[in-house]
Coordinates of C-alpha atoms and ligand atoms in Angstrom, one line a residue:
M1 CA 49.9 106.7 130.7
V2 CA 51.6 104.4 128.6
R3 CA 50.6 106.2 125.4
L4 CA 52.2 109.3 127.0
A5 CA 55.3 107.7 128.4
I6 CA 56.0 106.2 124.6
T7 CA 55.2 109.9 123.4
S8 CA 57.8 111.1 126.0
L9 CA 60.7 108.5 125.3
T10 CA 60.6 109.4 121.9
L11 CA 60.5 112.9 122.1
L12 CA 63.7 111.9 124.7
A13 CA 65.4 110.2 122.3
V14 CA 65.2 112.3 119.3
S15 CA 66.6 115.4 121.4
T16 CA 69.6 113.3 123.0
T17 CA 70.5 112.5 119.1
Q18 CA 70.7 115.4 117.9
A19 CA 72.3 117.1 121.4
A20 CA 75.1 113.9 121.1
C21 CA 76.1 115.2 117.2
T22 CA 79.4 116.2 117.5
G23 CA 81.6 115.6 114.2
P24 CA 85.2 113.9 115.3
A25 CA 88.1 116.6 114.8
A26 CA 89.3 116.8 111.0
N27 CA 92.8 115.5 110.8
Q28 CA 96.0 117.7 111.1
A29 CA 96.5 116.6 107.1
T30 CA 92.9 118.7 106.6
V31 CA 93.4 121.2 108.7
D32 CA 96.9 122.2 107.1
L33 CA 95.0 121.8 103.9
I34 CA 92.9 124.5 104.5
A35 CA 95.2 126.8 106.1
E36 CA 97.3 126.4 102.4
F37 CA 94.3 127.1 100.6
E38 CA 92.8 129.9 102.5
G39 CA 96.2 131.8 103.4
F40 CA 97.0 133.6 106.1
S41 CA 96.1 137.4 106.5
A42 CA 96.9 139.5 110.0
D43 CA 94.9 141.9 108.8
V44 CA 90.8 142.3 107.3
Y45 CA 90.8 142.0 103.7
N46 CA 87.8 141.5 101.4
D47 CA 87.6 138.0 99.7
P48 CA 86.7 137.7 96.2
T49 CA 83.4 138.1 96.9
G50 CA 83.8 141.2 98.8
N51 CA 83.5 139.0 102.0
P52 CA 85.5 140.9 105.1
T53 CA 88.0 137.7 106.2
V54 CA 90.8 137.5 108.2
G55 CA 93.3 134.6 109.7
Y56 CA 92.6 131.5 107.7
G57 CA 89.9 132.5 105.8
H58 CA 87.5 133.7 109.0
L59 CA 84.6 135.4 107.6
C60 CA 83.9 138.5 109.7
Q61 CA 80.4 138.7 111.1
Q62 CA 80.8 142.2 112.5
S63 CA 82.5 144.9 110.8
G64 CA 86.4 144.7 111.4
C65 CA 85.7 141.5 113.1
S66 CA 85.2 142.4 116.1
E67 CA 83.6 139.1 117.3
I68 CA 86.5 137.3 117.5
P69 CA 88.3 137.1 120.9
Y70 CA 91.6 138.0 119.2
S71 CA 93.5 141.4 118.6
I72 CA 93.9 142.4 115.1
P73 CA 96.6 142.6 113.3
L74 CA 96.0 138.7 114.1
S75 CA 99.4 136.7 115.2
E76 CA 99.5 133.6 113.4
A77 CA 99.1 131.5 116.6
D78 CA 95.9 133.4 117.1
G79 CA 94.9 132.4 113.8
K80 CA 95.4 128.9 114.0
Q81 CA 93.4 129.0 117.3
L82 CA 90.6 131.1 115.1
L83 CA 91.3 128.5 112.6
A84 CA 90.6 125.5 115.0
D85 CA 86.9 127.1 116.7
D86 CA 85.9 127.7 112.6
V87 CA 86.3 124.2 111.9
I88 CA 83.9 122.9 114.1
P89 CA 80.5 123.7 112.5
P90 CA 81.6 122.2 108.9
Q91 CA 82.5 119.2 110.9
D92 CA 79.4 119.3 113.0
C93 CA 77.1 119.8 110.1
I94 CA 79.2 117.0 107.5
T95 CA 78.4 115.0 110.4
T96 CA 74.7 115.6 110.6
Q97 CA 74.0 115.7 107.1
T98 CA 75.5 112.7 106.1
A99 CA 73.1 109.3 106.6
E100 CA 74.0 106.9 109.8
A101 CA 75.3 104.2 107.1
V102 CA 77.7 106.5 105.3
T103 CA 81.2 105.4 106.2
L104 CA 84.1 108.0 105.9
N105 CA 87.6 107.5 106.5
A106 CA 89.4 110.3 108.2
N107 CA 90.6 111.6 104.8
Q108 CA 87.6 111.3 103.1
Y109 CA 85.8 113.1 106.4
G110 CA 88.7 116.1 106.1
A111 CA 87.9 116.3 102.5
L112 CA 84.1 117.4 103.0
V113 CA 85.0 119.2 106.0
S114 CA 87.4 121.5 104.0
W115 CA 84.7 121.4 101.3
A116 CA 82.1 122.3 103.7
Y117 CA 84.6 124.8 105.3
N118 CA 84.3 126.9 102.1
V119 CA 81.2 126.8 100.9
G120 CA 79.2 126.6 104.0
C121 CA 76.9 124.0 105.7
G122 CA 73.9 125.2 103.7
N123 CA 75.2 124.5 100.3
S124 CA 77.0 121.2 101.5
G125 CA 73.1 120.6 102.9
S126 CA 71.1 120.7 99.9
S127 CA 74.0 119.2 97.6
S128 CA 74.0 116.2 94.8
L129 CA 77.1 115.2 96.9
I130 CA 75.6 114.7 100.2
A131 CA 72.5 113.3 98.6
R132 CA 74.5 110.4 96.8
L133 CA 76.4 109.3 99.7
N134 CA 73.0 109.1 101.7
N135 CA 72.1 107.1 98.7
G136 CA 73.8 104.3 99.5
E137 CA 76.9 105.1 96.6
D138 CA 80.7 104.6 97.0
P139 CA 82.2 107.4 98.8
Q140 CA 85.6 107.5 96.7
T141 CA 83.2 107.8 93.2
V142 CA 81.4 110.5 94.7
I143 CA 83.7 112.8 96.3
A144 CA 85.7 112.5 92.9
E145 CA 82.8 113.3 91.2
E146 CA 81.4 116.0 92.9
L147 CA 83.9 117.9 94.7
P148 CA 85.5 119.1 91.5
L149 CA 82.1 120.8 90.2
W150 CA 82.8 123.1 93.2
N151 CA 85.2 125.7 91.3
K152 CA 83.3 128.6 90.9
S153 CA 83.0 131.7 93.1
G154 CA 80.8 134.9 91.9
G155 CA 80.3 132.8 88.5
Q156 CA 83.5 132.6 87.7
V157 CA 85.6 129.3 87.6
L158 CA 88.8 130.4 90.2
P159 CA 91.9 128.2 89.4
G160 CA 92.4 128.4 93.1
L161 CA 88.8 126.8 93.9
V162 CA 90.0 124.2 91.2
R163 CA 93.2 123.4 93.0
R164 CA 91.7 123.3 96.7
R165 CA 88.9 120.8 94.7
A166 CA 91.5 118.7 93.2
A167 CA 94.1 118.7 96.9
E168 CA 90.4 117.6 98.4
V169 CA 90.0 114.6 96.0
D170 CA 93.8 114.1 96.5
L171 CA 93.4 113.8 100.4
A172 CA 90.1 111.7 100.0
N173 CA 92.3 109.3 97.8
T174 CA 94.8 108.7 100.5
A175 CA 94.6 105.6 102.0
T176 CA 94.0 106.0 105.9
S177 CA 92.7 102.9 108.3
D178 CA 91.9 105.9 110.9
P179 CA 87.7 106.0 110.8
A180 CA 86.0 109.4 110.9
L181 CA 81.8 108.5 110.2
P182 CA 79.5 107.2 111.3
A183 CA 80.2 108.6 114.8
G184 CA 78.6 107.2 117.9
G185 CA 75.2 108.7 118.6
C186 CA 74.7 111.1 115.4
Ligands
LIG201 C1 83.9 123.5 87.2 O1 82.8 123.2 86.7 C2 82.2 122.6 86.4 C3 80.5 122.4 86.7 O2 79.9 123.5 87.4 C4 82.3 121.7 85.0 O3 81.7 121.2 84.1 C5 83.9 122.0 85.1 O4 84.5 121.1 84.4 C6 84.7 122.1 86.0 N1 86.5 122.8 85.6 C7 87.1 122.3 86.0 C8 88.1 122.7 85.4 O5 86.8 121.3 87.1

């Protein structure tokens, strides 16, 4: 009886932790940075690696981007809404992938959300950037050293990615007293 009770309490604690792990909203500077570097397109186009894309860098899941609840050509207002929706998975994955002991302010967190929006949550999760943060290294140092290495697409260094990584490092280096991580319950 006692053992059963402990087991189910443990399971409950695990599932509660995972369900509650919603990343804090990225700040306005982060959303502006992503919008600036993705650029806006009302119509579907192929990104540098040939993926159909619309709005502020939304990767289409279906042909013609039929999964999005907005009409194409997209208005800029609908594009901003789509970006607000699309920034949720990178917020959640940066929050989930970083250990509880990692402390990031809103600008450091935003820089990593912009990066994960760009490279995807699979790549952020297996990165040495996240591993070094989880190993207790100083976030300022890790971000400045690791983000600029993510400058290639399709094996080529892209000037746009070099500039974006530099802007993300600048954002992370901008002092703020707004906290982001750890987020309660994650
Ligand atoms: C691009 O990334 C590589 C590592 O993949 C790095 O050695 C190089 O310095 C970076 N280039 C720039 C311009 O940041």
